[in-house]
mmCIF file of C-alpha atoms in Angstrom:
data_model
loop_
_atom_site.group_PDB
_atom_site.id
_atom_site.type_symbol
_atom_site.label_atom_id
_atom_site.label_comp_id
_atom_site.label_asym_id
_atom_site.label_seq_id
_atom_site.Cartn_x
_atom_site.Cartn_y
_atom_site.Cartn_z
ATOM 1 C CA GLU A 1 0.000 0.000 0.000
ATOM 2 C CA GLY A 2 1.055 3.547 -0.622
ATOM 3 C CA ALA A 3 1.854 6.086 2.066
ATOM 4 C CA GLY A 4 -1.101 7.182 4.146
ATOM 5 C CA GLY A 5 -3.045 3.937 3.659
ATOM 6 C CA GLY A 6 -4.236 4.777 0.132
ATOM 7 C CA ALA A 7 -5.076 2.298 -2.559
ATOM 8 C CA PRO A 8 -2.389 -0.191 -3.590
ATOM 9 C CA PRO A 9 -0.418 0.634 -6.732
ATOM 10 C CA PRO A 10 -2.063 -0.555 -9.967
ATOM 11 C CA ARG A 11 -1.252 -4.048 -11.123
ATOM 12 C CA GLU A 12 0.552 -4.527 -14.412
ATOM 13 C CA GLY A 13 -1.845 -3.850 -17.278
ATOM 14 C CA GLU A 14 -4.227 -1.739 -15.199
ATOM 15 C CA LYS A 15 -2.132 1.372 -15.733
ATOM 16 C CA SER A 16 -2.276 1.033 -19.521
ATOM 17 C CA LEU A 17 -6.028 0.369 -19.323
ATOM 18 C CA GLU A 18 -6.473 3.582 -17.360
ATOM 19 C CA THR A 19 -4.434 5.417 -20.011
ATOM 20 C CA LEU A 20 -6.765 4.148 -22.750
ATOM 21 C CA ARG A 21 -10.036 4.743 -20.898
ATOM 22 C CA PRO A 22 -10.279 8.506 -21.709
ATOM 23 C CA LEU A 23 -9.849 7.664 -25.414
ATOM 24 C CA ARG A 24 -13.000 5.518 -25.293
ATOM 25 C CA PRO A 25 -11.703 2.930 -27.780
ATOM 26 C CA ARG A 26 -14.224 0.894 -29.727
ATOM 27 C CA PHE A 27 -13.436 -2.802 -29.568
ATOM 28 C CA PHE A 28 -14.170 -5.238 -32.383
ATOM 29 C CA LEU A 29 -17.349 -7.261 -32.013
ATOM 30 C CA PRO A 30 -17.007 -11.055 -32.287
ATOM 31 C CA ARG A 31 -18.724 -10.901 -35.724
ATOM 32 C CA GLU A 32 -16.115 -8.387 -36.916
ATOM 33 C CA VAL A 33 -13.278 -10.601 -35.685
ATOM 34 C CA ALA A 34 -14.868 -13.550 -37.495
ATOM 35 C CA ASN A 35 -15.046 -11.451 -40.677
ATOM 36 C CA LEU A 36 -11.350 -10.596 -40.383
ATOM 37 C CA HIS A 37 -10.555 -14.289 -40.056
ATOM 38 C CA GLY A 38 -12.534 -15.072 -43.206
ATOM 39 C CA PHE A 39 -15.453 -16.880 -41.576
ATOM 40 C CA PRO A 40 -18.518 -16.966 -43.857
ATOM 41 C CA PRO A 41 -21.346 -14.473 -43.163
ATOM 42 C CA HIS A 42 -23.686 -17.248 -42.017
ATOM 43 C CA PHE A 43 -21.243 -18.430 -39.325
ATOM 44 C CA GLY A 44 -22.396 -17.912 -35.772
ATOM 45 C CA PHE A 45 -21.966 -19.289 -32.284
ATOM 46 C CA PRO A 46 -24.671 -21.159 -30.395
ATOM 47 C CA PRO A 47 -26.559 -18.857 -28.009
ATOM 48 C CA GLU A 48 -25.093 -20.562 -24.933
ATOM 49 C CA VAL A 49 -21.526 -19.490 -25.883
ATOM 50 C CA SER A 50 -20.698 -16.326 -23.943
ATOM 51 C CA THR A 51 -19.247 -13.268 -25.650
ATOM 52 C CA ARG A 52 -16.023 -13.740 -23.694
ATOM 53 C CA LYS A 53 -15.747 -17.344 -24.913
ATOM 54 C CA GLN A 54 -16.431 -16.201 -28.504
ATOM 55 C CA TYR A 55 -13.491 -13.792 -28.300
ATOM 56 C CA GLU A 56 -11.330 -16.569 -26.854
ATOM 57 C CA LEU A 57 -12.277 -19.050 -29.583
ATOM 58 C CA LEU A 58 -11.833 -16.515 -32.372
ATOM 59 C CA GLY A 59 -8.503 -15.428 -30.914
ATOM 60 C CA ASN A 60 -7.296 -19.018 -31.113
ATOM 61 C CA SER A 61 -8.423 -19.432 -34.724
ATOM 62 C CA LEU A 62 -6.440 -19.040 -37.924
ATOM 63 C CA SER A 63 -7.434 -17.368 -41.163
ATOM 64 C CA VAL A 64 -8.039 -20.172 -43.654
ATOM 65 C CA GLN A 65 -7.108 -17.944 -46.589
ATOM 66 C CA VAL A 66 -3.769 -16.969 -45.039
ATOM 67 C CA VAL A 67 -2.885 -20.541 -44.039
ATOM 68 C CA ALA A 68 -3.810 -21.887 -47.498
ATOM 69 C CA THR A 69 -1.625 -19.279 -49.205
ATOM 70 C CA LEU A 70 1.297 -19.980 -46.885
ATOM 71 C CA LEU A 71 1.020 -23.737 -47.403
ATOM 72 C CA ARG A 72 0.968 -23.355 -51.196
ATOM 73 C CA TYR A 73 3.992 -21.092 -51.013
ATOM 74 C CA LEU A 74 5.903 -23.400 -48.670
ATOM 75 C CA LEU A 75 5.017 -26.795 -50.145
ATOM 76 C CA LEU A 76 4.930 -26.247 -53.897
ATOM 77 C CA PRO A 77 8.148 -26.010 -55.931
ATOM 78 C CA ALA A 78 9.743 -22.561 -56.088
ATOM 79 C CA GLY A 79 7.552 -20.141 -57.984
ATOM 80 C CA ASP A 80 4.631 -22.579 -58.391
ATOM 81 C CA GLY A 81 2.996 -21.458 -55.163
ATOM 82 C CA MET A 82 2.656 -17.899 -56.376
ATOM 83 C CA ALA A 83 1.422 -19.055 -59.800
ATOM 84 C CA VAL A 84 -1.308 -21.150 -58.146
ATOM 85 C CA GLU A 85 -2.273 -18.187 -55.964
ATOM 86 C CA GLU A 86 -2.509 -15.917 -59.022
ATOM 87 C CA GLN A 87 -4.704 -18.476 -60.830
ATOM 88 C CA ARG A 88 -6.943 -18.735 -57.775
ATOM 89 C CA ARG A 89 -7.314 -14.938 -57.664
ATOM 90 C CA ARG A 90 -8.159 -14.732 -61.351
ATOM 91 C CA GLY A 91 -10.753 -17.474 -60.986
ATOM 92 C CA SER A 92 -12.496 -15.684 -58.132
ATOM 93 C CA GLU A 93 -12.644 -12.429 -60.115
ATOM 94 C CA ALA A 94 -14.456 -14.035 -63.048
#
């Protein structure tokens, strides 16, 4: 405790939270996080899954598009990965 019996010093992380509070940041909604990860628009969680758990599950997920691109790049012969990616892009634009 501080001098004079005041409140204990803030724990790690609380100080930065207090710094952000006046800025009134807007946090992403779980649906927005799902969109960023490439989940389809019809994806949703069952009603019994809490918002906190949704954030946790989404935070542990991977973007399928990013992983697929990385795997093509890493596993196909040199240069082929990028050619496949370019063909995929052209096909989705048609």
